Amino acid sequence: MNQTELHEIVSHFAIEGIVVDIEPLGAGFINDTLRVRTAGDAPDYILQRKNRSIFPDVPAMMANIVAVTDHIRRKVIEAGGDPTREVLTVIPTVDGLPYWRTISDDYWTVCRFIDGSVTYERADTPLLAYKGGEGIGRFQTQLVDFDRPLAETIKGFHNIRWRFKQWDDSLARDAAGRKASVAREIEWIESRRASMLSFWTLVENGTIPMRVTHNDTKISNILFDAAGNVMCVIDLDTVMSSTSLNDFGDAIRSYANTGAEDDPDPDNVSLDMEMFRAYTEGYLSQRRSTLVTSELEHLAFSARYITYEQVLRFLMDYIDGDVYYKTAGTDHNLVRTRAQYRLLQSMEERYDDMCAVVARAAK
Ligand code: GN1
Ligand code: MG
């Protein structure tokens, strides 16, 4: 897309100021994200092309985001906070819709850019991990009384029973002819299938409650201020009904990884117990009194669950021929698979300690 085309798209939105430049931003795996710079005092904006093959119903997704951000905005105002900085502001089109649909059926959205924010790929200090946990705990707390139905933007997103259905179909198709080369990695998934399903049964039978959650809480989806406090939770595409545990587990996957998500050297990867402890303490400082016993009892396991799911999703995408995640190179999904698997193994080794940390922080 050239600048003229991008300017044309932005012109449909009710923004303030004069656009001077539109440039790529960040490293999301799914959507195309750009920053719209404006002249003078007007705010900058985030322009996104939503990925249609992943989000089949963008209007429903945007309705979720508008409902949830309106709800949080009321909470921020009640608490005397700054609603332009502590919650995403969706900018409608001049016709009042939260997206612009082009003739080629692309969906574009705009929200306000929040100045002075910092993002991270992993926590570099325990204090940052504590603050991150506190921020997600607060986000979940702001939504405890949200009682409108939300659309399921991606079917079965953190539902491992549904993921196994996709997995079995993917193996049967072997679309890219790669299955035979990853027999060892497939076994990593299969050997844990029963234990993951038995955890998920607790969600299906209501032992672990469904709540309104973010579902993509990796650290890069959080804006921090210069003092390291969570300013705002971004990337709300997957806000929907799920378990609180999924947000906890998904955050641990990034905050407490000593290596990178796609570390080419798995020996760099392990669970950093100090970051785990700090995140857990921050999170429970907000949620200690509102989580039920079954949630507290499975908090540590949720990190294994989501990391396992991520191994499965990366490996499945490799087997499918790299159709879901953006990749850099033909084996990127396999590198991600192996690095996340090492993190999972490290969590399994340290699991008793993780449970002890949760038990102490829950008191
Ligand atoms: C994707 O969009 P992004 O980069 O924040 C993915 C997450 C994965 C993550 C892996 C909608 O997140 O579920 O955990 O990559 N989002 C979607 O880093 O699939
Ligand atoms: Mg995302």
Coordinates of C-alpha atoms and ligand atoms in Angstrom, one line a residue:
M1 CA 0.0 0.0 0.0
N2 CA 1.4 3.4 -0.8
Q3 CA 1.0 6.6 1.1
T4 CA -1.8 7.9 -1.2
E5 CA -3.9 4.8 -0.6
L6 CA -3.3 4.9 3.1
H7 CA -4.2 8.6 3.3
E8 CA -7.4 7.8 1.4
I9 CA -8.3 5.1 4.0
V10 CA -7.6 7.4 6.9
S11 CA -9.7 10.2 5.4
H12 CA -12.8 8.1 6.1
F13 CA -12.2 8.3 9.9
A14 CA -13.2 11.1 12.2
I15 CA -9.7 12.1 13.3
E16 CA -8.4 15.4 14.4
G17 CA -5.5 17.2 12.8
I18 CA -3.7 16.9 9.5
V19 CA -2.0 13.7 8.6
V20 CA 1.7 14.1 7.8
D21 CA 2.9 10.5 7.6
I22 CA 1.8 6.9 7.9
E23 CA 4.4 4.4 8.9
P24 CA 4.5 0.7 9.9
L25 CA 4.5 0.0 13.7
G26 CA 5.3 -3.0 15.9
A27 CA 5.6 -6.7 15.3
G28 CA 2.1 -8.2 15.6
F29 CA 1.8 -11.6 14.0
I30 CA -1.7 -11.1 12.7
N31 CA -2.9 -7.7 11.6
D32 CA -1.0 -4.9 9.7
T33 CA -0.4 -2.0 12.0
L34 CA 0.6 1.5 11.2
R35 CA 1.1 4.8 13.0
V36 CA -0.6 7.9 11.6
R37 CA 1.4 11.0 12.5
T38 CA -0.4 14.2 12.6
A39 CA 0.8 17.8 12.6
G40 CA 0.9 20.1 15.6
D41 CA -1.0 19.2 18.8
A42 CA -3.5 16.7 17.4
P43 CA -3.0 13.1 18.6
D44 CA -1.4 10.5 16.5
Y45 CA -3.4 7.4 15.6
I46 CA -3.0 3.6 15.1
L47 CA -4.3 2.4 11.8
Q48 CA -4.9 -1.4 11.4
R49 CA -5.9 -3.7 8.6
K50 CA -7.6 -6.5 10.4
N51 CA -6.7 -10.0 9.1
R52 CA -9.8 -11.3 7.5
S53 CA -8.7 -14.9 7.3
I54 CA -8.3 -15.0 11.0
F55 CA -11.2 -12.7 12.0
P56 CA -14.1 -13.7 9.9
D57 CA -16.5 -11.2 11.4
V58 CA -14.7 -7.9 11.9
P59 CA -17.9 -5.9 12.7
A60 CA -18.7 -8.3 15.6
M61 CA -15.1 -8.0 16.8
M62 CA -15.3 -4.2 16.7
A63 CA -18.6 -4.3 18.5
N64 CA -16.9 -6.3 21.3
I65 CA -14.0 -3.8 21.5
V66 CA -16.3 -0.8 21.6
A67 CA -18.5 -2.3 24.3
V68 CA -15.6 -3.4 26.5
T69 CA -13.6 -0.1 26.1
D70 CA -16.8 1.9 26.8
H71 CA -17.2 -0.1 30.0
I72 CA -13.6 0.4 31.1
R73 CA -13.8 4.1 30.2
R74 CA -16.6 4.6 32.7
K75 CA -14.5 2.8 35.4
V76 CA -11.5 5.0 34.6
I77 CA -13.6 8.1 34.8
E78 CA -15.2 7.0 38.1
A79 CA -11.7 6.4 39.5
G80 CA -10.6 9.9 38.5
G81 CA -8.2 8.5 35.8
D82 CA -7.4 9.8 32.3
P83 CA -9.7 8.1 29.8
T84 CA -7.5 9.1 26.8
R85 CA -4.5 7.2 28.3
E86 CA -5.9 4.4 30.4
V87 CA -8.1 2.7 27.9
L88 CA -8.1 2.4 24.1
T89 CA -10.2 4.9 22.2
V90 CA -11.7 3.6 19.0
I91 CA -12.1 6.3 16.4
P92 CA -15.3 5.9 14.3
T93 CA -15.6 6.7 10.6
V94 CA -17.3 9.9 9.6
D95 CA -20.4 7.8 9.2
G96 CA -20.1 6.5 12.8
L97 CA -18.9 2.9 12.2
P98 CA -16.0 1.5 14.1
Y99 CA -14.3 0.2 10.9
W100 CA -14.0 1.2 7.2
R101 CA -14.6 -1.5 4.7
T102 CA -12.9 -1.1 1.3
I103 CA -14.3 -2.3 -2.1
S104 CA -11.7 -5.2 -1.9
D105 CA -13.3 -6.2 1.4
D106 CA -10.5 -5.2 3.6
Y107 CA -11.5 -3.9 7.1
W108 CA -9.5 -1.0 8.5
T109 CA -9.8 0.4 12.0
V110 CA -8.3 3.4 13.8
C111 CA -7.7 4.1 17.5
R112 CA -5.9 6.9 19.3
F113 CA -2.2 6.5 19.8
I114 CA -1.1 6.8 23.4
D115 CA 2.0 9.1 23.7
G116 CA 4.8 8.4 26.1
S117 CA 4.1 4.7 26.4
V118 CA 6.8 2.0 26.4
T119 CA 6.4 -1.6 25.3
Y120 CA 8.6 -4.7 26.1
E121 CA 9.2 -8.2 24.6
R122 CA 9.9 -9.6 28.0
A123 CA 10.1 -8.3 31.5
D124 CA 13.6 -7.0 32.3
T125 CA 13.0 -6.5 36.1
P126 CA 10.8 -8.3 38.6
L127 CA 9.2 -4.9 39.3
L128 CA 8.0 -4.7 35.7
A129 CA 6.6 -8.2 36.0
Y130 CA 4.8 -7.3 39.2
K131 CA 3.3 -4.2 37.5
G132 CA 2.3 -6.2 34.5
G133 CA 0.5 -8.7 36.7
E134 CA -1.2 -5.9 38.6
G135 CA -2.3 -4.3 35.3
I136 CA -3.9 -7.5 34.0
G137 CA -5.5 -8.1 37.4
R138 CA -7.0 -4.5 37.2
F139 CA -8.2 -5.0 33.7
Q140 CA -10.0 -8.2 34.7
T141 CA -11.4 -6.5 37.7
Q142 CA -12.7 -3.6 35.6
L143 CA -14.6 -6.2 33.6
V144 CA -16.0 -8.4 36.4
D145 CA -19.4 -6.6 36.1
F146 CA -19.5 -6.5 32.3
D147 CA -22.6 -8.5 31.6
R148 CA -23.4 -8.1 27.9
P149 CA -22.9 -11.0 25.5
L150 CA -19.6 -10.9 23.5
A151 CA -19.1 -12.5 20.1
E152 CA -16.7 -15.4 19.8
T153 CA -14.2 -13.6 17.5
I154 CA -12.1 -16.8 17.0
K155 CA -13.9 -20.0 17.5
G156 CA -12.4 -22.1 20.4
F157 CA -9.5 -19.8 20.8
H158 CA -8.1 -21.2 24.1
N159 CA -10.3 -24.3 24.1
I160 CA -7.9 -27.2 23.8
R161 CA -10.7 -29.7 22.8
W162 CA -11.4 -27.5 19.8
R163 CA -7.6 -27.1 19.1
F164 CA -7.3 -30.9 19.1
K165 CA -10.0 -31.1 16.5
Q166 CA -8.0 -28.6 14.3
W167 CA -4.8 -30.5 15.1
D168 CA -6.2 -33.9 14.1
D169 CA -7.6 -32.4 10.8
S170 CA -4.2 -30.8 10.1
L171 CA -2.3 -34.0 10.6
A172 CA -4.8 -35.9 8.4
R173 CA -4.3 -33.2 5.6
D174 CA -0.6 -32.9 6.0
A175 CA -1.0 -30.0 3.6
A176 CA 2.7 -29.0 3.2
G177 CA 4.0 -32.6 3.4
R178 CA 6.0 -31.8 6.5
K179 CA 4.4 -34.2 9.0
A180 CA 7.0 -37.0 8.7
S181 CA 9.8 -34.5 9.4
V182 CA 8.2 -33.5 12.8
A183 CA 7.4 -36.9 14.3
R184 CA 9.3 -36.0 17.5
E185 CA 7.5 -32.7 17.9
I186 CA 4.2 -34.3 17.2
E187 CA 4.9 -36.7 20.1
W188 CA 5.5 -33.7 22.4
I189 CA 1.8 -32.8 21.8
E190 CA 0.4 -36.3 21.9
S191 CA 2.0 -37.4 25.1
R192 CA 0.3 -34.5 26.9
R193 CA -3.1 -34.6 25.3
A194 CA -4.9 -36.5 28.1
S195 CA -3.7 -34.2 30.9
M196 CA -4.6 -31.0 28.9
L197 CA -8.1 -32.4 28.2
S198 CA -8.6 -33.3 31.8
F199 CA -7.8 -29.7 32.8
W200 CA -10.2 -28.3 30.2
T201 CA -13.0 -30.6 31.5
L202 CA -13.0 -28.5 34.6
V203 CA -13.9 -25.5 32.5
E204 CA -16.5 -27.4 30.6
N205 CA -18.2 -28.7 33.7
G206 CA -18.2 -25.2 35.3
T207 CA -15.7 -26.0 38.1
I208 CA -13.5 -23.2 36.6
P209 CA -15.7 -20.2 35.7
M210 CA -15.9 -18.4 32.4
R211 CA -15.3 -14.6 32.6
V212 CA -14.6 -11.7 30.3
T213 CA -10.9 -11.8 29.5
H214 CA -8.3 -10.4 27.1
N215 CA -6.9 -13.7 25.7
D216 CA -3.6 -12.3 24.3
T217 CA -1.8 -10.9 27.3
K218 CA 1.7 -11.3 26.1
I219 CA 3.8 -8.4 27.4
S220 CA 4.0 -6.7 24.0
N221 CA 0.3 -6.1 24.2
I222 CA 0.6 -3.9 27.3
L223 CA 1.6 -0.2 27.3
F224 CA 3.7 0.8 30.3
D225 CA 4.4 4.4 31.4
A226 CA 7.9 5.6 32.0
A227 CA 7.7 4.6 35.7
G228 CA 6.9 1.0 34.7
N229 CA 3.2 1.1 35.6
V230 CA 0.7 -0.4 33.2
M231 CA -1.0 2.4 31.4
C232 CA -3.3 0.6 29.1
V233 CA -4.0 -2.9 27.7
I234 CA -4.0 -3.0 23.9
D235 CA -4.8 -5.4 21.1
L236 CA -8.3 -6.2 22.2
D237 CA -9.2 -8.3 19.2
T238 CA -9.6 -11.4 21.2
V239 CA -11.5 -9.9 24.2
M240 CA -14.3 -12.5 24.8
S241 CA -15.5 -15.1 27.3
S242 CA -12.8 -17.3 28.6
T243 CA -11.1 -18.1 31.9
S244 CA -9.1 -15.7 34.0
L245 CA -6.5 -18.4 34.0
N246 CA -5.8 -18.1 30.3
D247 CA -4.7 -14.4 30.7
F248 CA -2.4 -15.4 33.6
G249 CA -0.8 -18.3 31.7
D250 CA -0.4 -16.4 28.5
A251 CA 1.4 -13.5 30.3
I252 CA 3.8 -15.9 32.0
R253 CA 4.8 -17.3 28.6
S254 CA 6.3 -13.9 27.7
Y255 CA 7.1 -12.2 31.1
A256 CA 9.0 -15.1 32.5
N257 CA 10.8 -16.5 29.5
T258 CA 14.6 -16.1 29.8
G259 CA 14.8 -16.4 26.0
A260 CA 12.8 -15.2 23.1
E261 CA 9.5 -16.8 21.9
D262 CA 11.4 -17.8 18.7
D263 CA 14.8 -18.2 20.2
P264 CA 17.0 -20.0 17.7
D265 CA 18.9 -21.5 20.7
P266 CA 16.5 -23.3 23.0
D267 CA 19.2 -23.4 25.6
N268 CA 18.5 -19.7 26.2
V269 CA 14.9 -20.6 27.1
S270 CA 13.7 -21.4 30.6
L271 CA 11.1 -20.2 33.1
D272 CA 12.5 -17.4 35.2
M273 CA 11.1 -18.1 38.7
E274 CA 11.8 -14.6 40.0
M275 CA 9.6 -13.1 37.2
F276 CA 7.0 -15.8 37.8
R277 CA 6.9 -14.9 41.5
A278 CA 6.7 -11.2 40.8
Y279 CA 4.0 -11.4 38.1
T280 CA 2.0 -13.8 40.4
E281 CA 2.2 -11.4 43.3
G282 CA 1.2 -8.4 41.2
Y283 CA -1.7 -10.3 39.7
L284 CA -3.0 -11.7 43.0
S285 CA -2.7 -8.3 44.6
Q286 CA -5.7 -7.4 42.5
R287 CA -7.5 -10.7 42.2
R288 CA -6.8 -12.6 45.5
S289 CA -10.3 -12.0 46.9
T290 CA -12.3 -12.4 43.6
L291 CA -10.8 -15.7 42.3
V292 CA -12.5 -18.9 43.4
T293 CA -10.5 -21.8 44.9
S294 CA -10.5 -23.8 41.7
E295 CA -9.0 -20.8 39.8
L296 CA -6.2 -20.4 42.5
E297 CA -5.6 -24.1 42.4
H298 CA -5.0 -24.1 38.7
L299 CA -3.2 -20.8 38.3
A300 CA 0.3 -22.4 38.0
F301 CA -1.1 -25.1 35.7
S302 CA -2.5 -22.4 33.4
A303 CA 1.0 -21.3 32.4
R304 CA 1.7 -24.9 31.2
Y305 CA -1.7 -25.1 29.5
I306 CA -1.2 -21.9 27.4
T307 CA 2.4 -22.6 26.6
Y308 CA 1.4 -26.1 25.5
E309 CA -1.4 -24.7 23.4
Q310 CA 1.2 -22.3 21.8
V311 CA 3.5 -25.2 21.0
L312 CA 0.6 -26.9 19.3
R313 CA -0.5 -23.8 17.4
F314 CA 3.0 -23.0 16.1
L315 CA 3.6 -26.7 15.1
M316 CA 0.2 -27.0 13.5
D317 CA 0.9 -23.9 11.5
Y318 CA 4.2 -25.4 10.4
I319 CA 2.4 -28.5 9.3
D320 CA -0.2 -26.5 7.5
G321 CA 2.5 -24.7 5.5
D322 CA 2.6 -21.4 7.5
V323 CA -0.9 -20.0 6.8
Y324 CA -1.8 -18.4 10.1
Y325 CA 1.2 -16.6 11.7
K326 CA 3.4 -14.1 9.9
T327 CA 6.8 -15.8 9.5
A328 CA 10.3 -14.8 8.7
G329 CA 11.7 -17.8 6.8
T330 CA 10.4 -21.3 6.1
D331 CA 11.2 -22.9 9.4
H332 CA 10.2 -19.9 11.7
N333 CA 7.2 -21.8 13.0
L334 CA 9.4 -24.8 13.8
V335 CA 11.9 -22.6 15.6
R336 CA 9.0 -21.1 17.6
T337 CA 7.7 -24.6 18.3
R338 CA 11.0 -25.8 19.7
A339 CA 11.6 -22.7 21.8
Q340 CA 8.2 -22.7 23.3
Y341 CA 8.5 -26.5 24.0
R342 CA 11.7 -25.8 26.0
L343 CA 9.7 -23.3 28.0
L344 CA 7.0 -25.8 28.6
Q345 CA 9.6 -28.4 29.8
S346 CA 11.1 -25.8 32.1
M347 CA 7.6 -25.1 33.6
E348 CA 7.1 -28.9 34.1
E349 CA 10.4 -29.2 35.9
R350 CA 9.6 -26.2 38.2
Y351 CA 6.0 -26.9 38.6
D352 CA 6.1 -27.8 42.4
D353 CA 7.9 -24.5 43.0
M354 CA 5.4 -22.6 40.9
C355 CA 2.5 -24.0 42.9
A356 CA 4.3 -23.0 46.1
V357 CA 4.7 -19.5 44.9
V358 CA 1.0 -19.2 44.0
A359 CA 0.0 -20.7 47.4
R360 CA 2.1 -18.1 49.2
A361 CA 0.9 -15.2 47.1
A362 CA -2.7 -16.2 47.5
K363 CA -2.6 -15.8 51.3
Ligands
GN1_1 C1 -0.7 -13.6 18.1 O1 -1.4 -10.6 17.3 P1 -0.4 -10.9 18.3 O2 1.0 -11.0 17.7 O3 -0.5 -10.1 19.6 C2 -1.8 -14.5 18.5 C3 -1.7 -15.0 19.9 C4 -0.4 -15.7 20.1 C5 0.7 -14.8 19.7 C6 2.0 -15.5 19.8 C7 -5.3 -13.6 17.3 O4 -0.7 -12.4 18.9 O5 -2.8 -15.8 20.2 O6 -0.3 -16.1 21.4 O7 0.6 -14.3 18.4 N1 -3.1 -13.8 18.2 C8 -4.1 -14.4 17.5 O8 3.0 -14.6 20.1 O9 -4.0 -15.5 17.1
MG2 MG -2.8 -10.0 19.0

